[in-house]
Each structure stands twice: as structure tokens, then as C-alpha cells.
Amino acid sequence: MAIDMADEATILRGTEERDGPAESALLALLNGRHIVLVGLMGAGKTSVGKRLAQRLHLPFVDSDNAIEESANMTIPEIFKLRGEAEFRSGERRVIARLLGEPQQVIATGGGAYMDAETRLRIRERGIAVWLKAELPVLMRRVQRRHDRPLLANADPEATMRDLMAKRYPVYAEADLCILSDEQPHEAMVTRVIDALSAHLEPASDRPSRDRPA
């Protein structure tokens, strides 16, 4: 999805200014770790990730875009000319590189988290957030685009069901699972920030059920 240069500059430019106490508190809790968004195509990783990066004033990167830049080809071209196995190998290398960079919000491709080596690297250097969407939501979203190699067949809905069956049990290993529904993007970002903050907050700082908050 294209964004104008002003928006891109805002996304990519780190700054000490924060939007509010929730964002500042979350950054402190993250302690330099990446936020890595995982999930199927159509789950909203890029749309939510861009806005999350804006709210936290962190860089944002879409790993699929980084792969295309590295290969100097589009992802459909990589699939066609080199095959899925070569694409996955390049994906693993690119994500490893991104995780070695300073803190950022990273949106990964749908198959990236299926790789055991990539999952381990994410655990070591980031917090994995699974954006989980139901089939009707996914299909409405992916039908807006025609650059999904895995869905380039006679029955894309059956393919999506199969991907859900295979990938959802692995996505469940992520640190957090957040429902991606038809909420406005900014509401989704707030949902992610709140869930991350609750997950990372030390147990000693959480209100006790036995005493007033």
C-alpha cells in the first residue's frame, strides 16, 4: 500500500517525543526489543504495524518489502522464477538481519513464523504478536489485491482454510494473540499497545485482586 513521503518520514524517523504515557511506558517495558507482527495474509500486519510504529515513534519495516529490495524482484517473481523454497531461505536471512538492527516494528510475511530458526530469533530479540483473523475477514481483505502467490489458484478460500489449519497452531506460540477484526486501525493499535503493556508489566506492579487498584 502506497503512503506519501510525509507519512513515510514520520514512520521511519525515530524521535524522543512520545504521544502519551501508555506509549512511553510500553517503550520502557520493551527495553529495546522489537515488536514483530505475525499472522496470515490479510490479518492487517502492515496496516496496524505502520500505525503502531507511528504511535511509538519507532521505525517500521515490512519484511516482504525488504525481501523484494534485497532480491530486486517482486515476491510473485521470486516464487515464479526461483520457487518457494528459495523465497523462504531469503526470507529467513532478511528477517535475521532486521532483528539485528535497532528496535523497530516488523511486519512479517504469513509463512515467516513457520520457520523454527526465525521463531527462535524472534524470541531472543523481540516480542511476537499474532494478529488472528477469522476466515471471512481474511477473504474480504485478500480479495482486494492480486499479488498473493499462494492464492493464485481456482479455490483461494480452500487454500486459506488449509493455511489456517497448518499455521494457526504454530502462530499460537507467539507471545500474544490479538483478534484482528473490523475495528478501525487506530482502535487495533490501541488494543495492541494495551495487550503488550499488560503482558510485559512486572507481576509486582499489577493490581491485586485482594487489594484496591
Short mmCIF file of C-alpha atoms in Angstrom, two decimals:
data_model
loop_
_atom_site.label_atom_id
_atom_site.label_comp_id
_atom_site.label_asym_id
_atom_site.label_seq_id
_atom_site.Cartn_x
_atom_site.Cartn_y
_atom_site.Cartn_z
CA MET A 1 0.00 0.00 0.00
CA ALA A 2 1.47 3.34 -1.04
CA ILE A 3 1.97 6.10 1.52
CA ASP A 4 3.01 9.68 0.87
CA MET A 5 6.51 10.88 1.68
CA ALA A 6 5.44 12.85 4.74
CA ASP A 7 3.79 9.80 6.28
CA GLU A 8 6.79 7.64 5.42
CA ALA A 9 9.15 10.10 7.03
CA THR A 10 7.05 10.08 10.19
CA ILE A 11 7.07 6.28 10.30
CA LEU A 12 10.78 5.90 9.69
CA ARG A 13 12.11 8.76 11.83
CA GLY A 14 12.87 7.91 15.45
CA THR A 15 12.37 10.69 17.99
CA GLU A 16 12.39 11.24 21.71
CA GLU A 17 8.91 12.73 21.63
CA ARG A 18 6.15 10.30 22.70
CA ASP A 19 2.39 10.54 22.20
CA GLY A 20 1.42 9.72 25.78
CA PRO A 21 2.16 7.84 28.99
CA ALA A 22 0.97 4.48 27.64
CA GLU A 23 3.40 4.65 24.72
CA SER A 24 6.30 5.81 26.91
CA ALA A 25 5.60 3.10 29.48
CA LEU A 26 5.47 0.42 26.79
CA LEU A 27 8.78 1.51 25.28
CA ALA A 28 10.40 1.28 28.70
CA LEU A 29 8.97 -2.22 29.21
CA LEU A 30 10.17 -3.34 25.77
CA ASN A 31 13.72 -2.31 26.71
CA GLY A 32 14.84 -2.16 23.08
CA ARG A 33 13.13 -5.33 21.88
CA HIS A 34 11.41 -5.40 18.50
CA ILE A 35 7.65 -5.77 18.10
CA VAL A 36 7.16 -8.50 15.50
CA LEU A 37 3.71 -8.92 13.98
CA VAL A 38 2.85 -12.39 12.70
CA GLY A 39 -0.25 -13.88 11.09
CA LEU A 40 -1.81 -14.84 7.78
CA MET A 41 -2.01 -12.61 4.74
CA GLY A 42 -4.89 -10.22 5.28
CA ALA A 43 -4.52 -10.17 9.07
CA GLY A 44 -3.58 -6.48 9.00
CA LYS A 45 0.08 -6.73 9.93
CA THR A 46 1.25 -3.93 7.64
CA SER A 47 -1.69 -1.58 8.23
CA VAL A 48 -1.56 -1.99 12.01
CA GLY A 49 2.23 -2.09 12.08
CA LYS A 50 2.63 1.26 10.33
CA ARG A 51 0.25 2.96 12.74
CA LEU A 52 1.78 1.25 15.75
CA ALA A 53 5.22 2.47 14.69
CA GLN A 54 3.83 6.00 14.33
CA ARG A 55 2.33 5.89 17.82
CA LEU A 56 5.61 4.68 19.34
CA HIS A 57 7.83 6.78 17.05
CA LEU A 58 9.75 3.69 16.01
CA PRO A 59 10.92 2.67 12.54
CA PHE A 60 8.59 0.32 10.66
CA VAL A 61 9.60 -2.33 8.17
CA ASP A 62 7.59 -4.86 6.19
CA SER A 63 9.77 -7.95 5.73
CA ASP A 64 8.17 -8.70 2.35
CA ASN A 65 9.24 -5.28 1.08
CA ALA A 66 12.73 -5.85 2.47
CA ILE A 67 12.92 -9.20 0.65
CA GLU A 68 11.87 -7.58 -2.62
CA GLU A 69 14.50 -4.88 -2.22
CA SER A 70 17.18 -7.47 -1.42
CA ALA A 71 16.28 -9.69 -4.40
CA ASN A 72 15.45 -6.80 -6.75
CA MET A 73 12.28 -8.74 -7.66
CA THR A 74 8.69 -8.78 -6.56
CA ILE A 75 7.56 -11.70 -4.41
CA PRO A 76 5.43 -13.18 -7.22
CA GLU A 77 8.52 -13.05 -9.45
CA ILE A 78 10.63 -14.79 -6.80
CA PHE A 79 8.03 -17.55 -6.46
CA LYS A 80 7.80 -17.96 -10.23
CA LEU A 81 11.49 -17.82 -11.11
CA ARG A 82 13.14 -19.29 -8.01
CA GLY A 83 10.43 -21.23 -6.22
CA GLU A 84 9.01 -21.10 -2.72
CA ALA A 85 11.99 -22.85 -1.10
CA GLU A 86 14.38 -20.14 -2.32
CA PHE A 87 11.94 -17.45 -1.20
CA ARG A 88 11.77 -18.95 2.31
CA SER A 89 15.56 -19.11 2.52
CA GLY A 90 15.83 -15.44 1.59
CA GLU A 91 13.03 -14.57 4.00
CA ARG A 92 14.91 -16.25 6.85
CA ARG A 93 18.07 -14.29 6.08
CA VAL A 94 16.29 -10.95 5.73
CA ILE A 95 14.36 -11.31 8.99
CA ALA A 96 17.55 -12.31 10.81
CA ARG A 97 19.14 -9.11 9.50
CA LEU A 98 16.19 -6.96 10.55
CA LEU A 99 16.24 -8.45 14.04
CA GLY A 100 19.89 -7.45 14.31
CA GLU A 101 19.04 -3.80 13.68
CA PRO A 102 17.95 -1.26 16.32
CA GLN A 103 14.43 -1.52 17.75
CA GLN A 104 11.59 -1.33 15.24
CA VAL A 105 8.14 -2.67 14.42
CA ILE A 106 8.43 -5.55 11.97
CA ALA A 107 5.53 -6.96 9.93
CA THR A 108 6.40 -10.45 8.71
CA GLY A 109 5.05 -12.46 5.80
CA GLY A 110 2.45 -15.11 6.52
CA GLY A 111 4.87 -18.02 6.31
CA ALA A 112 7.83 -16.46 8.11
CA TYR A 113 6.89 -17.59 11.62
CA MET A 114 6.57 -21.19 10.44
CA ASP A 115 10.37 -21.38 10.29
CA ALA A 116 11.78 -22.71 13.59
CA GLU A 117 15.01 -20.71 13.27
CA THR A 118 13.07 -17.50 12.70
CA ARG A 119 10.82 -18.18 15.69
CA LEU A 120 13.89 -18.65 17.89
CA ARG A 121 15.47 -15.42 16.70
CA ILE A 122 12.23 -13.53 17.34
CA ARG A 123 12.06 -14.93 20.89
CA GLU A 124 15.62 -13.80 21.52
CA ARG A 125 15.26 -10.28 20.17
CA GLY A 126 11.59 -9.34 20.14
CA ILE A 127 8.02 -9.84 21.20
CA ALA A 128 5.84 -11.77 18.75
CA VAL A 129 2.25 -10.54 18.37
CA TRP A 130 -0.14 -12.77 16.42
CA LEU A 131 -2.91 -10.84 14.69
CA LYS A 132 -5.56 -13.54 14.41
CA ALA A 133 -8.41 -13.07 11.95
CA GLU A 134 -11.35 -15.27 11.03
CA LEU A 135 -11.78 -16.64 7.50
CA PRO A 136 -14.47 -14.19 6.26
CA VAL A 137 -12.36 -11.22 7.36
CA LEU A 138 -9.23 -12.62 5.70
CA MET A 139 -11.01 -13.34 2.43
CA ARG A 140 -12.57 -9.87 2.24
CA ARG A 141 -9.15 -8.32 2.68
CA VAL A 142 -7.07 -10.51 0.38
CA GLN A 143 -9.57 -10.19 -2.46
CA ARG A 144 -8.63 -6.51 -2.73
CA ARG A 145 -5.17 -7.50 -4.01
CA HIS A 146 -3.95 -9.81 -6.75
CA ASP A 147 -0.32 -10.34 -5.73
CA ARG A 148 -0.73 -13.34 -3.41
CA PRO A 149 1.17 -16.26 -4.99
CA LEU A 150 -0.24 -18.85 -2.60
CA LEU A 151 -3.80 -17.86 -3.55
CA ALA A 152 -3.24 -17.89 -7.30
CA ASN A 153 -5.43 -20.94 -7.91
CA ALA A 154 -9.02 -21.94 -8.64
CA ASP A 155 -10.12 -22.10 -4.99
CA PRO A 156 -8.34 -19.48 -2.87
CA GLU A 157 -10.78 -19.92 0.02
CA ALA A 158 -9.91 -23.62 0.30
CA THR A 159 -6.23 -22.67 0.23
CA MET A 160 -6.79 -20.14 3.01
CA ARG A 161 -8.60 -22.75 5.12
CA ASP A 162 -5.67 -25.11 4.66
CA LEU A 163 -3.20 -22.39 5.63
CA MET A 164 -5.22 -21.64 8.76
CA ALA A 165 -5.24 -25.30 9.75
CA LYS A 166 -1.47 -25.62 9.30
CA ARG A 167 -0.30 -22.26 10.58
CA TYR A 168 -2.60 -21.30 13.43
CA PRO A 169 -1.17 -23.93 15.83
CA VAL A 170 2.31 -22.50 15.17
CA TYR A 171 1.21 -18.88 15.40
CA ALA A 172 -0.16 -19.80 18.83
CA GLU A 173 3.46 -19.96 20.04
CA ALA A 174 3.63 -16.16 19.76
CA ASP A 175 3.87 -14.14 22.97
CA LEU A 176 0.47 -12.54 22.38
CA CYS A 177 -2.64 -13.27 20.32
CA ILE A 178 -4.87 -10.33 19.40
CA LEU A 179 -8.08 -10.57 17.42
CA SER A 180 -7.89 -8.69 14.13
CA ASP A 181 -11.45 -7.79 13.21
CA GLU A 182 -13.19 -4.90 11.51
CA GLN A 183 -12.22 -2.38 14.18
CA PRO A 184 -10.72 0.88 12.88
CA HIS A 185 -6.96 0.66 12.56
CA GLU A 186 -6.32 3.10 15.40
CA ALA A 187 -8.51 1.03 17.72
CA MET A 188 -6.49 -2.03 16.74
CA VAL A 189 -3.27 -0.19 17.56
CA THR A 190 -4.59 0.74 21.00
CA ARG A 191 -5.56 -2.90 21.52
CA VAL A 192 -2.00 -3.98 20.68
CA ILE A 193 -0.43 -1.35 22.96
CA ASP A 194 -2.68 -2.30 25.87
CA ALA A 195 -2.05 -6.03 25.41
CA LEU A 196 1.71 -5.58 25.16
CA SER A 197 1.77 -3.38 28.25
CA ALA A 198 -0.24 -5.89 30.27
CA HIS A 199 1.95 -8.76 29.07
CA LEU A 200 5.24 -7.02 29.89
CA GLU A 201 4.26 -5.33 33.15
CA PRO A 202 6.07 -6.90 36.12
CA ALA A 203 3.72 -9.03 38.23
CA SER A 204 4.57 -6.94 41.29
CA ASP A 205 3.18 -3.83 39.58
CA ARG A 206 -0.18 -5.36 38.66
CA PRO A 207 -3.23 -4.58 40.81
CA SER A 208 -4.02 -7.44 43.18
CA ARG A 209 -7.50 -8.93 43.29
CA ASP A 210 -7.18 -8.79 47.06
CA ARG A 211 -6.48 -5.07 47.35
CA PRO A 212 -7.78 -1.91 45.72
CA ALA A 213 -6.08 -0.91 42.47
#
